[in-house]
Tab-separated table of C-alpha atoms in Angstrom:
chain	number	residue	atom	x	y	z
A	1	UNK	CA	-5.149	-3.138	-3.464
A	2	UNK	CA	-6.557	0.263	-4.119
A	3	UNK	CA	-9.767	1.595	-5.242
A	4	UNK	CA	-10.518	5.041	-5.630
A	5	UNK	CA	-13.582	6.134	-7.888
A	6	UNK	CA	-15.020	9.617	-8.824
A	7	UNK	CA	-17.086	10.637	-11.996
A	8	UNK	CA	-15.182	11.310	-14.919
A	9	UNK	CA	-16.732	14.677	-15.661
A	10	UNK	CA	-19.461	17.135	-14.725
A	11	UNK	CA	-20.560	20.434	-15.887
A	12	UNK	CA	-21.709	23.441	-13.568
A	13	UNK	CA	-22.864	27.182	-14.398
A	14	UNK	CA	-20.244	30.023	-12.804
A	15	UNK	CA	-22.074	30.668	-9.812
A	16	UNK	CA	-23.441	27.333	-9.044
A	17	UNK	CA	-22.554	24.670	-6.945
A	18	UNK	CA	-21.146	21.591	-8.169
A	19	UNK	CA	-20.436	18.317	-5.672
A	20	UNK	CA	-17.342	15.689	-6.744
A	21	UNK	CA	-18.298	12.626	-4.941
A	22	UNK	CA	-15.165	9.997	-4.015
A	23	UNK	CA	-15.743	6.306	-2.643
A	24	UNK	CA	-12.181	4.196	-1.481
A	25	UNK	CA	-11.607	1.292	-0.916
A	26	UNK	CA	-8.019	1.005	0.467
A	27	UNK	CA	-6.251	-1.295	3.234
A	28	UNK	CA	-5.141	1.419	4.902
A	29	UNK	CA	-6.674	4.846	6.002
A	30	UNK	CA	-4.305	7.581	7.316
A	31	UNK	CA	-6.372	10.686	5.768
A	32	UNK	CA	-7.926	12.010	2.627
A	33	UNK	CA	-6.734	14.471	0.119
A	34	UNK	CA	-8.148	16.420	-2.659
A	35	UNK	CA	-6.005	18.350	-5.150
A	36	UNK	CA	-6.639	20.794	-8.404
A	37	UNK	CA	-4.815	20.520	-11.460
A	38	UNK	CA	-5.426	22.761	-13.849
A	39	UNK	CA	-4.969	21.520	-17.318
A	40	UNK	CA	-0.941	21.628	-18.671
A	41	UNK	CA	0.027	22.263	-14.763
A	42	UNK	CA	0.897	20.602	-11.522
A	43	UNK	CA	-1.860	18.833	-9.024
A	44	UNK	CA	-2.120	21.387	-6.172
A	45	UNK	CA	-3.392	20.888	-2.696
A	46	UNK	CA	-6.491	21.831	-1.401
A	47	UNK	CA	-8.165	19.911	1.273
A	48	UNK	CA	-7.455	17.259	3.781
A	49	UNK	CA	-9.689	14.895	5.712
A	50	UNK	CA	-8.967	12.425	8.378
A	51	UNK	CA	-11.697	12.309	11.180
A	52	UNK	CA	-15.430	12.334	9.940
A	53	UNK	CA	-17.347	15.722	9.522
A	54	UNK	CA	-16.692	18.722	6.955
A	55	UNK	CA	-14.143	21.346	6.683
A	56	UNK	CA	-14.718	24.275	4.888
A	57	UNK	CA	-12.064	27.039	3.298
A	58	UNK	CA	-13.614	29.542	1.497
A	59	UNK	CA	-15.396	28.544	-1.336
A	60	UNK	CA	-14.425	25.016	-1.227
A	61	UNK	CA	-15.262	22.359	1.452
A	62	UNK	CA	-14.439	18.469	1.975
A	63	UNK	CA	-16.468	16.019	3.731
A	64	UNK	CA	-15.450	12.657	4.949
A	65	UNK	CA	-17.596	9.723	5.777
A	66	UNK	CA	-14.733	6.905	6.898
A	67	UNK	CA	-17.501	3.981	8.035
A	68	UNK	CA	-18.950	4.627	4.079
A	69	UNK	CA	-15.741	5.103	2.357
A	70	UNK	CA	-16.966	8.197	1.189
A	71	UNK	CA	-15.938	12.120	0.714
A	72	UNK	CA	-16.982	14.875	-1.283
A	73	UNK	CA	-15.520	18.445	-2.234
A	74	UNK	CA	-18.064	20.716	-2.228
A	75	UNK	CA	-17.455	24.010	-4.537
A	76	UNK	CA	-19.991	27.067	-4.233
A	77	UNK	CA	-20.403	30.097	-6.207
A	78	UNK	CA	-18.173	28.769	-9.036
A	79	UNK	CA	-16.288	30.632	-11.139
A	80	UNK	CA	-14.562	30.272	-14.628
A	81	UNK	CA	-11.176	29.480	-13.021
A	82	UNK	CA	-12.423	26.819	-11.349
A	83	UNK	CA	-12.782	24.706	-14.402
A	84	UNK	CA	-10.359	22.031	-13.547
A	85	UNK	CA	-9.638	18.148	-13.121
A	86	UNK	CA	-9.879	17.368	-9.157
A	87	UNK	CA	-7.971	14.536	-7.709
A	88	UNK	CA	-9.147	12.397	-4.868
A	89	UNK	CA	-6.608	10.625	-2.640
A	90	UNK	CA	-6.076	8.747	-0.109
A	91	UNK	CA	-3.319	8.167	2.810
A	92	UNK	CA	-3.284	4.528	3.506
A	93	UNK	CA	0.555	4.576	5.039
A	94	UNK	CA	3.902	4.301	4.229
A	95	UNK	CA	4.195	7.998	3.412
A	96	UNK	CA	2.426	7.274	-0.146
A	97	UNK	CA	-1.111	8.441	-1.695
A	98	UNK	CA	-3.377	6.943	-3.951
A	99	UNK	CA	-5.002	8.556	-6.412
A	100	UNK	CA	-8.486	8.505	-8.571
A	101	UNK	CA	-8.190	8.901	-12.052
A	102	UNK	CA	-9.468	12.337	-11.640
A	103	UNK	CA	-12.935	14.648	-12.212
A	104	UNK	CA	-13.003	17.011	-15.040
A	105	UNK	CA	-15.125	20.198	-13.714
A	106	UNK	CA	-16.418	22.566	-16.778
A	107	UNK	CA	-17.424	25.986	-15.522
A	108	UNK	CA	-20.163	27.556	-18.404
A	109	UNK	CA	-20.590	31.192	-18.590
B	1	UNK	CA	15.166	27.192	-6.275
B	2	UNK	CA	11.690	27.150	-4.309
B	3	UNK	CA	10.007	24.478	-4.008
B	4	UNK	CA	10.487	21.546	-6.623
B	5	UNK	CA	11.615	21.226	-10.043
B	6	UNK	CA	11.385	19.176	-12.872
B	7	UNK	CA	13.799	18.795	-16.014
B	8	UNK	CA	13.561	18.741	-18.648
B	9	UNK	CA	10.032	20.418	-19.438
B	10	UNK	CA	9.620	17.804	-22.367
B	11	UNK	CA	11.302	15.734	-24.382
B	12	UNK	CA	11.103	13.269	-27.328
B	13	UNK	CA	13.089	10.203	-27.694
B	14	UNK	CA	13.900	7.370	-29.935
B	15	UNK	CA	12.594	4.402	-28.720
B	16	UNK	CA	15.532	2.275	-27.095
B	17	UNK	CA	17.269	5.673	-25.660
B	18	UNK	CA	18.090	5.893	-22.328
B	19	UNK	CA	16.831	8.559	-20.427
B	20	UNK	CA	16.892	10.682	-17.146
B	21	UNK	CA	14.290	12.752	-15.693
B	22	UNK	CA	15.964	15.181	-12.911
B	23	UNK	CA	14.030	16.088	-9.774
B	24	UNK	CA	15.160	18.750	-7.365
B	25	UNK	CA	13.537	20.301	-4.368
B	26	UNK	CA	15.578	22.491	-1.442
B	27	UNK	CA	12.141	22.051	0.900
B	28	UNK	CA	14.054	19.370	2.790
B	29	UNK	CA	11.657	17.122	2.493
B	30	UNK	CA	12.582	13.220	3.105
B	31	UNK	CA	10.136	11.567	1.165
B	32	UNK	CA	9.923	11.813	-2.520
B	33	UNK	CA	8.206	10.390	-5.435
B	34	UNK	CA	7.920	9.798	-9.022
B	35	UNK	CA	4.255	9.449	-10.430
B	36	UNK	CA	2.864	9.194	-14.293
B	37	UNK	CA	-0.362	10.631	-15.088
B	38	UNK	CA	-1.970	8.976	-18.527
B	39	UNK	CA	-5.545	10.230	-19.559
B	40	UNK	CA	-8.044	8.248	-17.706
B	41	UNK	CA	-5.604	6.595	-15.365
B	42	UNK	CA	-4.948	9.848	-13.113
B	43	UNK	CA	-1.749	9.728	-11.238
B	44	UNK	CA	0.201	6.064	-10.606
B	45	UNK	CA	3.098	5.937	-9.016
B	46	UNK	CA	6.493	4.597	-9.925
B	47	UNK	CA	8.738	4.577	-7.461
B	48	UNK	CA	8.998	6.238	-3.888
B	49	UNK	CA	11.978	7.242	-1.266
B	50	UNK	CA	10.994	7.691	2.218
B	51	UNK	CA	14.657	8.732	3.055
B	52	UNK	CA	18.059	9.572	1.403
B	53	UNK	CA	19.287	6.455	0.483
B	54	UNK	CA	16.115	4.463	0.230
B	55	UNK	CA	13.858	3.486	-2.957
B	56	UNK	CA	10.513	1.792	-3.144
B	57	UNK	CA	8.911	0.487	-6.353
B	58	UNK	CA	5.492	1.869	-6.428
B	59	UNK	CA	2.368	0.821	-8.860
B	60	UNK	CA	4.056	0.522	-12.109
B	61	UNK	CA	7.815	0.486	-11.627
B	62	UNK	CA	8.837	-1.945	-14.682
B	63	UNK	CA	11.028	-0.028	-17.261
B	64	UNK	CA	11.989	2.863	-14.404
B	65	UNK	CA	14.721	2.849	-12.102
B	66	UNK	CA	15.578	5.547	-9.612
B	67	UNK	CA	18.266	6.985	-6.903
B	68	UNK	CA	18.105	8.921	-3.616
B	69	UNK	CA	22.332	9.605	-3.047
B	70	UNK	CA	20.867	12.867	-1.283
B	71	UNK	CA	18.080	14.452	0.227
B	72	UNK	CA	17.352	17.325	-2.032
B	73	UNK	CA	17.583	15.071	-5.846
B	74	UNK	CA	15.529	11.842	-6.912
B	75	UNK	CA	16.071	11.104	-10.568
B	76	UNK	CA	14.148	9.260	-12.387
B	77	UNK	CA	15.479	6.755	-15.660
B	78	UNK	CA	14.235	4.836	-18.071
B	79	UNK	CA	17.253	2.452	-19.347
B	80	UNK	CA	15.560	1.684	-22.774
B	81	UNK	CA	12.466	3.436	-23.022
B	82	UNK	CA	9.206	2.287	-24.918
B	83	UNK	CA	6.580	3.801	-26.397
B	84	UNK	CA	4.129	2.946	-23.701
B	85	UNK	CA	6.415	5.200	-21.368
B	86	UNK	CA	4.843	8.036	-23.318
B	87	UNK	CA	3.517	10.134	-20.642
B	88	UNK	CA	3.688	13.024	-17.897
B	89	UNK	CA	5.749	12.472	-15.331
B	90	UNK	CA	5.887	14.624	-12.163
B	91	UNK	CA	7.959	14.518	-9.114
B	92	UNK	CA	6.611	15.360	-5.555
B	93	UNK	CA	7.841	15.396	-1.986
B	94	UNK	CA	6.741	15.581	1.351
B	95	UNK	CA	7.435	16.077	4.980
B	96	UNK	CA	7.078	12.357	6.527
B	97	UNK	CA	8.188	14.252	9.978
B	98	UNK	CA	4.526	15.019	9.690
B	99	UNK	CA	3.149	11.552	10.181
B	100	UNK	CA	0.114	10.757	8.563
B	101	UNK	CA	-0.134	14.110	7.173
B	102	UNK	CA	1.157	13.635	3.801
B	103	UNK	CA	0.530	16.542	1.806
B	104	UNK	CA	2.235	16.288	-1.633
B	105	UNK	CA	4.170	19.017	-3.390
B	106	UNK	CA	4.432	18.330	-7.176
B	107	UNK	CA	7.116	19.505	-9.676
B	108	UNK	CA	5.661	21.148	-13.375
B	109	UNK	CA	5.863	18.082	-14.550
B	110	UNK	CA	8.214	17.068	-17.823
B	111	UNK	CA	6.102	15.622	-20.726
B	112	UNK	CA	7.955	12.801	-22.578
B	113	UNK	CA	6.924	11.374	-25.736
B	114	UNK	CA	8.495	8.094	-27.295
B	115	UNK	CA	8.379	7.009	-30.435
């Protein structure tokens, strides 16, 4: 089976930095994704991972540890519209993902 | 159309209805898939088509049955539906000519309440 866990929630002040931590355990690894879904609204992409090491896009980076089962999105200098749940999945083949159940990020003024 | 949609946007139903959720998406993507997302649970899947004319059950497929007569439309129904099918349901696709890359693109999402 599947295990994918990340905190429930966390709370950051616009500006800060705030760091979503994911651990998998999966049979299969083909790649890791994290998406933003905005409450009321579809999951949308916004990073992928599949060799170890950190990529960064703007704000927002992704790290991936595969020999700990381990990633984190990293967001910096947040801002109100970031408040969001973030999804954490994982490739583990046959074209599918599984998913965490989800972090809920509050941004405070 | 770009990119996928979902109908209807939501929906209430009598317990022991039948019901169809329609997905659509003109990105020509083979694989497609139907998930539920429940507070707490995040997304599960339901059932999955890798290619016109092939289904997969996914994580929680009782109660759900699904089609893939063409690329572009996967619908989604429930043949007597239950409260417990109370949910959101999106639809996604992706490119599987892409390998391991398997970026997801998700519908709105329809939001179907049963009671």
């Amino acid at each position: 089976g599947q295990n994918i866990d990340q905190p429930t929630e966390m709370t950051a002040t616009e500006g800060a930095i705030v760091q979503i931590n994911c651990t998998y355990q999966t049979s299969g690894f083909n790649g890791l994704f994290w998406y933003q879904q905005h409450a009321g609204e579809a999951p949308t992409f916004l990073s992928y991972n599949v060799l170890d090491g950190l990529e960064e896009k703007g704000r927002f980076s992704s790290f991936l540890s595969r020999s700990k089962g381990y990633s984190y999105l990293l967001l910096k200098e947040l801002q109100m519209k970031d408040s969001a749940s973030y999804l954490c999945a994982v490739s583990s083949g046959d074209y599918k993902l599984s998913f965490g159940a989800g972090t809920t990020v509050t941004v405070r003024a | 159309i770009a990119g996928i949609t979902q109908a209807p946007t939501s929906q209430i139903l009598a317990a022991g209805r039948r019901m169809t959720l329609r997905c659509t998406q003109d990105m020509r993507h083979n694989a497609m898939y139907w998930y539920r997302q429940d507070l707490g649970l995040g997304l599960r899947l339901i059932h999955y088509s890798n290619t016109a004319g092939t289904t997969g059950k996914g994580e929680v497929p009782d109660g759900y049955s699904v089609s893939r007569a063409n690329t572009d439309d996967f619908p989604l129904t429930l043949a007597s539906a239950v409260p417990s099918q109370t949910s959101v349901y999106f639809c996604a696709s992706s490119d599987s000519a892409r390998g391991d890359y398997n970026e997801q693109f998700f519908g709105p999402g329809t939001r179907l309440t049963v009671l």
